[in-house]
Each structure stands twice: as C-alpha cells, then as structure tokens.
C-alpha cells in the first residue's frame, strides 16, 4: 500500500485555490446544476451515530435517574443480548432503563480501573515509553462497546418505531449516557496516555529518519489515525477545561442533548398530527392514479386503526381510489405529490402553509421550536468560546476537510455565480407557462406563490419532455430496482448481494435483510437491513443510513451490518411499491453510504467504515452512486414494467437524459441557501440585533431572491439536519462532497461508460480506496489515491451545465 499522510493536511488549501481560480475560468458559462432536495434530506441520523464520541473519555458513578422500573435484573433483557444483530421482536421500551443502568455501572467500574493504570505514568510508577497503543484505545473500545450497542439500538428504534413509552424512557436515560461519554472525553489520564503514544511514534520516526507524515503499514496507520482523531476529539470535548468552565461546558452538553431530542420530537409530532381528508372528487380530477391510491390507502389505514383502538371488530371498508375519501399528510411522499398534482390552489396553499409552519408557534407553545433554536444556537456559541473558538462554525470545521468558513463561501459563490441567473430564467419560464395554461387565475399573475411552483414546474416538465412521473412509476417497481442496484454493485465493486429474510429479527414486517458476499471468494463480508417505506405514525421523515454493527478486530466483529432507511411510496394492495425517479435516486444514495460502511477493510473500530471520515467527505460515495441513474446499462438493469416485464421504451430513457438539468438552477440555489443560512446562524448570528428569521431573510435575499420566503415562514423550525442532527455548520458538506463525487464519476466518463472492462477496473479501484479505507486515511489523500490528483470543481460544473 502506498504511503499516506496522517495529519490534517494543509493541502486542503489547494482545494480552495482550485475552487477560487475556477471563478474566472468559468465566467463565460451560464447553465445550471442538477440537484434534488429530496435526496438531501437524507442523513442527519446516520452522521449523528457515526460521529458519536466513543473513542475518547472519567466515568462518574451513575445516579438513580435511569434506574429500572420494576424489571428485575434476573429477567431476560434483550438490550443486553448483544450476540449478533438486535433481538427486535423482543425489544420493548421497558427493558431500556434497566439495561442502560446496568451497562453504565459496568462501564464506570471498568473505566475507573483503566484510568488508575494509566494514571501511574503521572507519578512515575510506569515509564511513559512503556504505554502501548494496545493498552489504551482497544481497552476503551471494549469498555464502551456494550453501552454503544444498547444505546445505538434505542436510537435506531426512536427513528423507525417511535412511541410515547420509548420517548419517555429514552429521555430519562439520555442525561446519564451523555454524562458518561462526556466524562470519557475529559479524562486526563486517557488524554495523557494518547499524547504519550503519539509522541513515541513521532520520536521513533525521527530516530529512524522516517518522515512522520508517512506510514506504509495500513494496520499501523489505522492506529495512528485513531489516536490523532481521539486527541482532537478530546480537545473539542473539553479535556483542557477546569473548574467552572468545565462545569458549565458539561451543563451545556446535557442541555443540548435534551433540546435536540425535543426538537426532533416536535417535528415528528407536527408532521404526524396534520391530516387533510378530501372527499370532493373534483379536487382530485387531475391527480394520477398512484397518489390517489396512496391517499385512499392512508384513509383506509386510519379507519382501521380507529376501529382497533376502539375494540371494534368490524373490518374497515375498502376505499376506492377513484371515489375517495383521500387522506393527505405531511410525510414526504404524501406532501410532495400534493404539491405537484393537486390543481386546486387553496388546497395546495393549506398543505404548504401547514408544512412550512411545522413545530412553530402554530402548534402551541409546548411544541414550538423557536425558543429551542434560540437556546441551541446560544449554547453552541457559548461552549465554543469556552474551547477558545470565536464561534461554533470555526469549532465545527476543526474536524472537517474545509479549511475555513471563507473556503465554504468561496464554493457557494462559485456555483451561485452561474446558477442564480439560471434560476431566474427557469422560474420565469414556469411562470409564463402557468399564465398561458392556467386560465384566469394565473393570466394576470405577477408571480407564482410558493405553493404554485412545484405544481406548474411539473406541468411544464411533462409538456416540454412529453413524459410524466406516472408513466415512469410502473418501470420502477422496488423489487426490480433492488435487482438492478445489486447488479450495479456487482459490476463496480465485485460483490454479490443475496436476500436473507427471516434469518434475523426485524422491527417491522416491511423490513428486508440481505447479505453481501465477495464475488471472487464467495465469502460473506457484510449484511444490511432495508426499511424502504414511509410510516408517518412512528417513523421520522427523510432517508438515512446508520450503523448496526461496525467492523472491529478488537471486538471480534468481522461482518459489519448497516441500517438503510428510506421513506418511499409504500405498496398499495397487491401492487408493489412503484417508485418515483427521485425515490430511486434516494435509494441509490443511501446504498452508497452503506457500501462505505460494509466494504471497509479497516478493522480498528473508530476508523472503520464511515467512522472517522471527515463530515464534508462522507457524502462522496452516496452522491457518486446517484450518477449511475443516467447510465443506460444501469437503468436497463431494472427499468422494466412490473406487470408485463417490458423494458423502459428507448424514447422515454432519452427524455430522462434531456431533462437531467430541468429546474436545476432552482434546486441548486435552494441547497446553497440552506448551506449558507446554516453557516451564518453558526458564525455571525447576533441575537441582540436580529432574529433567526432575519438571518433566514438575509440569506434568502442573496441565494433565493427569486423566491423569497413568505412572512411567517417557519422552515427553520423543522430544519432537523442542523438543529437535531449532525449538520450544524455542516450542511455545506453536500456541495463540498459533490465536488469530489462528480470528479470521481468523471473517471468513469473519461474511460467510457460503455467500456465494461474499464468500468470494472475503475470500480475496483473505487472500492479499494474510497470504500475500503474508511476513516483510516485522510479523505483528501483517499481521493488522491483514487484520482491521482486533488479534486477539481470542473466535473461538478460540467455535469451541471456550468462549463
């Protein structure tokens, strides 16, 4: 294996130079970029789990706050049964508290013993040079592993099978879990031991006149990277703080965990609480069959649930999708279809306003996220200043690829310079079309309202390209899409994916389970769960990948297991899930994340798979996979009619290619707006002189001047990525990583996507670098190993018509 760097490289500045220099290079072009906001609602939860501070930390004894509630310790507890995947059929909220109490007590005892051993170096009992890596981080990993397993399962269930009972016990136990891992991150004996190990390696390299930045042995490199990451994490976790500053820092950590959980709960509740039942068939006259069937099924399911809750044994009447009633909710598939297909403006407006005011003052003060946002931002700023950073954004970037806030802004301005004129032009085209086709309501309209844009954009797209989403759905049945996706993984990465349903417990009957095999050796190398459908009653929105089991030689776990969670259109009756193109893209996206977790060859737990990967690089493999949905061989690997088996007509595929960048400027400016609003809130927000909505307006004027938010818009109250997930001062990461993902896909384009031998060779190289090395190697160096150079923004600009 070639030598690679171990420290955060200042070569990241080269990335910034490339971005900046491209401003003049691309000034003659004005085409737009294609992105999809739906696929960007993807990964708050998995990043949060991936970034858990589990590689660094004095463990106080646990209090009685999370004691068991009458469950005897002699009773079987499935949270403590940690052999293999979780025992989902037996897991109940009542088991969580006694499990966490027991595991935290064990962890506290074991870590105290380890600290005592490590502390001997401070009094001279043990020579500093005698401390070994194997005596430190591997021991910490073992000590933490049982709590990590149980708490990770609880967090997963909160996302996919939430309930009031689970929320209550989770929130009761959370403070003790946070205190425990905060104490790890602030352990002086552990920190001193890690610094000692780092110094030993550096001195050894100096003595042998070996460049300290270069290591040839991958196993050794994983260890060095794990130590470096742990030291940095401990610094960011407050290990240097003393006295009142430390006490306040820890108070803030506890409070933030509470606030973020409350924020997410409020969004889930507001999404679940809204329903609009329509029984006027006239309002549905222009709606395609699939959305009507989905809404009719939702109404039928609601009636069935009400009968069950009231002990009514009568079977609910079947709802005719063409007759109704139809039940519309705010979960992704329902909301998007309503905005795109319901022609009645007042109905769209009511749904839109409900969606953009979720978890705000409109939901009552106990469900209002506005005061939570203010407190979250204030506490993050205060804790960052305690660590010596001017603001939270600077603190956040300390562990990312981007070297500075300015570099992030440079990228946004580079893209906006070309995308904003396109967005204006696209919106004007859509508006003109609405005036022409919409009758008197639109003929003299000065501008489209926000609830009009998606509807008329879809009508214009259908007319311009002569293809509708409804025409595509029958060719994108989920079983066929999975077969095609797995076939692509085989071609690119040399793996075979096989169903393993029934081998392990699942949390819902719709959940699938698969094994991943190396195609050459036929050795099983990974497994994953797939939860594909929306369940607004107990599953949070968006799509995400998270870790079930990570690869770790120390824990004797050689088969990593992932959770892939989507919120796609569910089956209706005997008809399988017929996916939209956007839902297919989301599935490919999450599968890309899963591949990085599952195909890792790193076996040091804290840097295997997605763990240890810089936040603004973690979207590389996911966005990379999306590119293949415009590759003919990939599409025809699954696009066949679910009833007849006929392949997608060639003319429809050609239309798909032609509409690749349709409304791309609008979508791209939306992403830049969200990313820069996030960065502004976490770097320059002054609560004494402006409100969070003033910041929203200010950033919208720069990045959304063509479509400013309405007075009373409360989108921020449901922005879970940055207020309840891992994207605080990090939402820009989607675009930062897309520079790399587009450039990586460019390698296949240069070789020729019809050159199968080269496609397989390059795919193998992608597996051996991006997917295999995990967080064991600095992301910028991983990219250089794959591409032979630093990333360039040119591929991103070219893919999106900006070059």
Coordinates of C-alpha atoms in Angstrom, one line a residue, residues 173-464:
X173 CA -31.8 7.8 30.4
X174 CA -30.2 10.2 28.0
X175 CA -28.6 12.5 30.6
X176 CA -26.7 9.7 32.2
X177 CA -25.5 8.4 28.9
X178 CA -24.3 11.9 27.9
X179 CA -22.6 12.4 31.2
X180 CA -20.8 9.1 30.9
X181 CA -19.4 9.8 27.4
X182 CA -18.6 13.4 28.3
X183 CA -16.5 12.1 31.1
X184 CA -14.6 9.8 28.7
X185 CA -13.8 12.8 26.5
X186 CA -12.4 14.7 29.6
X187 CA -10.3 12.0 31.1
X188 CA -6.8 13.5 31.8
X189 CA -5.2 10.0 32.3
X190 CA -6.6 8.9 28.9
X191 CA -5.6 12.1 27.1
X192 CA -2.0 12.0 28.6
X193 CA -1.7 8.4 27.5
X194 CA -2.7 9.1 24.0
X195 CA -0.4 12.1 23.7
X196 CA 2.4 9.9 25.0
X197 CA 1.7 7.3 22.4
X198 CA 1.6 9.9 19.7
X199 CA 5.0 11.3 20.9
X200 CA 6.5 7.8 21.0
X201 CA 5.6 7.3 17.3
X202 CA 6.9 10.7 16.3
X203 CA 10.2 10.2 18.2
X204 CA 10.6 6.8 16.7
X205 CA 10.1 8.2 13.2
X206 CA 12.7 11.0 14.0
X207 CA 15.2 8.5 15.3
X208 CA 14.8 6.3 12.2
X209 CA 14.8 9.4 10.0
X210 CA 11.4 8.4 8.6
X211 CA 9.0 11.2 7.6
X212 CA 6.5 11.4 10.4
X213 CA 3.8 12.1 7.9
X214 CA 4.3 8.8 6.0
X215 CA 3.4 5.3 7.1
X216 CA 3.5 2.2 4.9
X217 CA 1.7 -0.3 7.0
X218 CA -2.1 0.0 6.9
X219 CA -2.6 -1.5 10.3
X220 CA -0.2 0.8 11.9
X221 CA -1.7 3.7 10.0
X222 CA -5.2 2.9 11.3
X223 CA -3.9 3.1 14.9
X224 CA -2.1 6.4 14.3
X225 CA -5.2 7.9 12.7
X226 CA -7.4 6.6 15.6
X227 CA -5.0 8.2 18.1
X228 CA -4.9 11.5 16.2
X229 CA -8.7 11.6 15.9
X230 CA -9.1 10.8 19.6
X231 CA -6.8 13.5 20.8
X232 CA -8.6 16.1 18.6
X233 CA -12.0 14.9 19.8
X234 CA -10.9 15.1 23.4
X235 CA -9.7 18.7 22.9
X236 CA -13.1 19.5 21.3
X237 CA -14.8 17.7 24.1
X238 CA -13.3 19.9 26.8
X239 CA -10.4 17.9 28.2
X240 CA -8.4 21.0 28.8
X241 CA -11.2 22.8 30.7
X242 CA -11.0 23.2 34.5
X243 CA -13.2 24.4 37.3
X244 CA -16.3 26.5 36.5
X245 CA -15.6 26.4 32.7
X246 CA -15.6 22.6 32.7
X247 CA -18.7 22.5 34.8
X248 CA -20.5 24.9 32.5
X249 CA -19.4 23.1 29.4
X250 CA -20.8 19.9 30.7
X251 CA -24.1 21.5 31.7
X252 CA -24.3 22.8 28.1
X253 CA -23.7 19.4 26.7
X254 CA -26.5 17.9 28.7
X255 CA -28.9 20.6 27.9
X256 CA -28.1 20.4 24.1
X257 CA -28.8 16.7 24.1
X258 CA -32.2 17.4 25.7
X259 CA -33.0 20.3 23.3
X260 CA -32.1 18.3 20.2
X261 CA -34.2 15.4 21.2
X262 CA -37.1 17.7 22.0
X263 CA -36.7 19.5 18.6
X264 CA -36.9 16.2 16.7
X265 CA -39.9 15.0 18.7
X266 CA -41.7 18.3 18.0
X267 CA -41.1 17.9 14.2
X268 CA -42.2 14.3 14.2
X269 CA -45.4 15.2 16.2
X270 CA -46.3 18.2 14.0
X271 CA -45.8 16.0 10.8
X272 CA -47.9 13.3 12.3
X273 CA -50.7 15.5 13.7
X274 CA -51.7 17.2 10.4
X275 CA -54.2 15.4 8.2
X276 CA -56.4 16.7 5.4
X277 CA -59.2 14.4 4.4
X278 CA -60.7 15.2 0.9
X279 CA -64.0 13.8 -0.2
X280 CA -64.6 16.0 -3.2
X281 CA -63.6 14.0 -6.2
X282 CA -63.5 17.3 -8.3
X283 CA -60.4 18.3 -6.3
X284 CA -58.7 15.0 -7.5
X285 CA -59.6 15.2 -11.1
X286 CA -56.1 15.8 -12.3
X287 CA -54.2 13.7 -9.8
X288 CA -52.6 10.5 -11.2
X289 CA -53.6 7.0 -10.1
X290 CA -50.7 6.3 -7.8
X291 CA -51.0 9.3 -5.4
X292 CA -54.8 8.8 -5.2
X293 CA -54.3 5.1 -4.4
X294 CA -51.7 6.1 -1.7
X295 CA -54.1 8.7 -0.1
X296 CA -57.1 6.3 -0.3
X297 CA -55.0 3.6 1.4
X298 CA -53.9 6.1 4.1
X299 CA -57.6 6.9 4.8
X300 CA -58.4 3.2 5.0
X301 CA -55.5 2.5 7.3
X302 CA -56.6 5.4 9.6
X303 CA -60.2 3.9 9.8
X304 CA -58.7 0.5 10.6
X305 CA -56.6 1.9 13.4
X306 CA -59.5 3.8 14.9
X307 CA -61.6 0.6 14.9
X308 CA -58.7 -1.4 16.6
X309 CA -58.3 1.4 19.2
X310 CA -62.0 1.3 20.0
X311 CA -62.1 -2.6 20.0
X312 CA -64.4 -2.5 17.1
X313 CA -64.2 -6.0 15.4
X314 CA -65.8 -4.7 12.2
X315 CA -63.4 -4.7 9.2
X316 CA -62.9 -1.2 7.7
X317 CA -64.5 -0.7 4.4
X318 CA -62.2 -0.7 1.3
X319 CA -61.7 2.7 -0.1
X320 CA -61.9 3.1 -3.9
X321 CA -59.0 5.3 -5.0
X322 CA -61.2 6.8 -7.7
X323 CA -64.0 7.7 -5.3
X324 CA -62.3 8.5 -2.0
X325 CA -62.1 9.8 0.6
X326 CA -58.4 10.6 0.4
X327 CA -56.2 11.4 3.4
X328 CA -53.2 13.7 2.9
X329 CA -50.4 14.0 5.4
X330 CA -47.1 15.9 5.7
X331 CA -44.8 12.9 5.3
X332 CA -42.5 13.1 2.2
X333 CA -44.4 11.1 -0.4
X334 CA -47.8 12.5 0.5
X335 CA -46.7 16.1 0.7
X336 CA -44.6 16.1 -2.5
X337 CA -47.4 14.5 -4.5
X338 CA -49.9 17.0 -3.2
X339 CA -47.7 20.0 -4.2
X340 CA -47.1 18.5 -7.6
X341 CA -50.5 17.2 -8.6
X342 CA -53.4 18.8 -6.8
X343 CA -54.7 21.6 -9.1
X344 CA -56.8 23.4 -6.5
X345 CA -54.7 26.4 -5.3
X346 CA -56.4 26.8 -1.9
X347 CA -55.9 23.2 -1.1
X348 CA -52.2 23.4 -2.1
X349 CA -51.8 26.6 0.0
X350 CA -53.3 25.0 3.1
X351 CA -50.9 22.0 2.8
X352 CA -47.9 24.2 2.1
X353 CA -48.6 26.5 5.0
X354 CA -49.0 23.5 7.3
X355 CA -45.7 22.1 6.1
X356 CA -43.7 25.3 6.4
X357 CA -45.0 26.1 9.9
X358 CA -44.5 22.7 11.5
X359 CA -43.2 22.8 15.1
X360 CA -43.7 26.5 15.4
X361 CA -46.0 28.8 17.4
X362 CA -48.8 27.5 15.3
X363 CA -48.5 24.1 17.0
X364 CA -48.8 25.5 20.6
X365 CA -46.0 26.7 22.9
X366 CA -45.2 23.2 24.1
X367 CA -44.4 22.1 20.5
X368 CA -42.8 25.4 19.4
X369 CA -39.2 25.0 18.3
X370 CA -38.5 28.8 18.0
X371 CA -37.3 29.1 21.6
X372 CA -35.4 25.8 21.3
X373 CA -33.5 27.1 18.2
X374 CA -32.5 30.3 20.1
X375 CA -31.2 28.3 23.0
X376 CA -29.4 25.7 20.9
X377 CA -27.6 28.5 19.0
X378 CA -26.7 30.3 22.2
X379 CA -25.4 27.3 23.9
X380 CA -23.3 26.1 21.0
X381 CA -21.8 29.5 20.7
X382 CA -21.0 29.7 24.5
X383 CA -19.5 26.2 24.6
X384 CA -17.3 27.0 21.5
X385 CA -16.0 30.1 23.2
X386 CA -15.1 28.1 26.3
X387 CA -12.9 26.0 24.0
X388 CA -11.3 29.1 22.5
X389 CA -13.1 29.3 19.2
X390 CA -14.8 32.5 18.1
X391 CA -18.0 30.7 17.1
X392 CA -19.4 27.2 16.6
X393 CA -18.7 27.2 12.9
X394 CA -14.9 27.5 13.4
X395 CA -15.1 24.7 16.0
X396 CA -17.1 22.5 13.7
X397 CA -14.6 23.0 10.8
X398 CA -11.7 21.9 13.1
X399 CA -12.7 18.3 12.3
X400 CA -13.6 18.7 8.6
X401 CA -11.9 19.0 5.2
X402 CA -12.8 22.6 4.6
X403 CA -10.0 24.8 5.9
X404 CA -12.2 27.8 6.7
X405 CA -15.6 29.5 6.6
X406 CA -14.2 31.6 3.7
X407 CA -13.4 28.4 1.7
X408 CA -17.0 27.2 2.1
X409 CA -18.3 30.6 1.0
X410 CA -16.0 30.5 -2.0
X411 CA -17.5 27.3 -3.2
X412 CA -21.1 28.7 -2.7
X413 CA -20.3 31.9 -4.6
X414 CA -18.5 30.0 -7.4
X415 CA -21.7 27.9 -8.1
X416 CA -24.2 30.7 -7.4
X417 CA -22.5 33.0 -9.9
X418 CA -23.7 30.6 -12.7
X419 CA -26.8 29.1 -11.0
X420 CA -28.6 32.2 -9.9
X421 CA -29.2 33.6 -13.5
X422 CA -30.4 30.1 -14.5
X423 CA -32.8 30.0 -11.5
X424 CA -34.3 33.4 -12.5
X425 CA -34.7 32.2 -16.1
X426 CA -36.2 28.8 -15.1
X427 CA -38.8 30.4 -12.8
X428 CA -39.8 32.9 -15.4
X429 CA -40.3 30.1 -17.9
X430 CA -42.5 28.2 -15.4
X431 CA -44.4 31.4 -14.6
X432 CA -45.0 32.2 -18.3
X433 CA -46.3 28.6 -18.8
X434 CA -48.7 29.0 -15.9
X435 CA -50.0 32.3 -17.3
X436 CA -50.6 30.6 -20.6
X437 CA -52.1 27.4 -19.4
X438 CA -53.7 28.2 -16.0
X439 CA -56.7 30.2 -17.1
X440 CA -57.9 33.4 -15.5
X441 CA -56.4 32.6 -12.1
X442 CA -52.9 32.9 -13.5
X443 CA -53.3 35.0 -16.6
X444 CA -52.5 38.3 -14.9
X445 CA -50.5 36.9 -12.0
X446 CA -47.4 39.0 -11.2
X447 CA -45.6 36.0 -9.8
X448 CA -46.2 32.4 -8.7
X449 CA -46.7 31.8 -5.0
X450 CA -44.5 29.1 -3.3
X451 CA -47.4 26.6 -3.4
X452 CA -47.7 27.1 -7.2
X453 CA -44.1 26.5 -8.2
X454 CA -43.9 22.7 -7.8
X455 CA -47.3 22.2 -9.5
X456 CA -46.5 24.3 -12.5
X457 CA -42.9 23.1 -12.7
X458 CA -44.2 19.6 -13.0
X459 CA -46.8 20.5 -15.7
X460 CA -44.2 22.4 -17.7
X461 CA -41.7 19.5 -17.4
X462 CA -44.4 17.0 -18.6
X463 CA -45.3 19.2 -21.5
X464 CA -41.7 20.0 -22.5

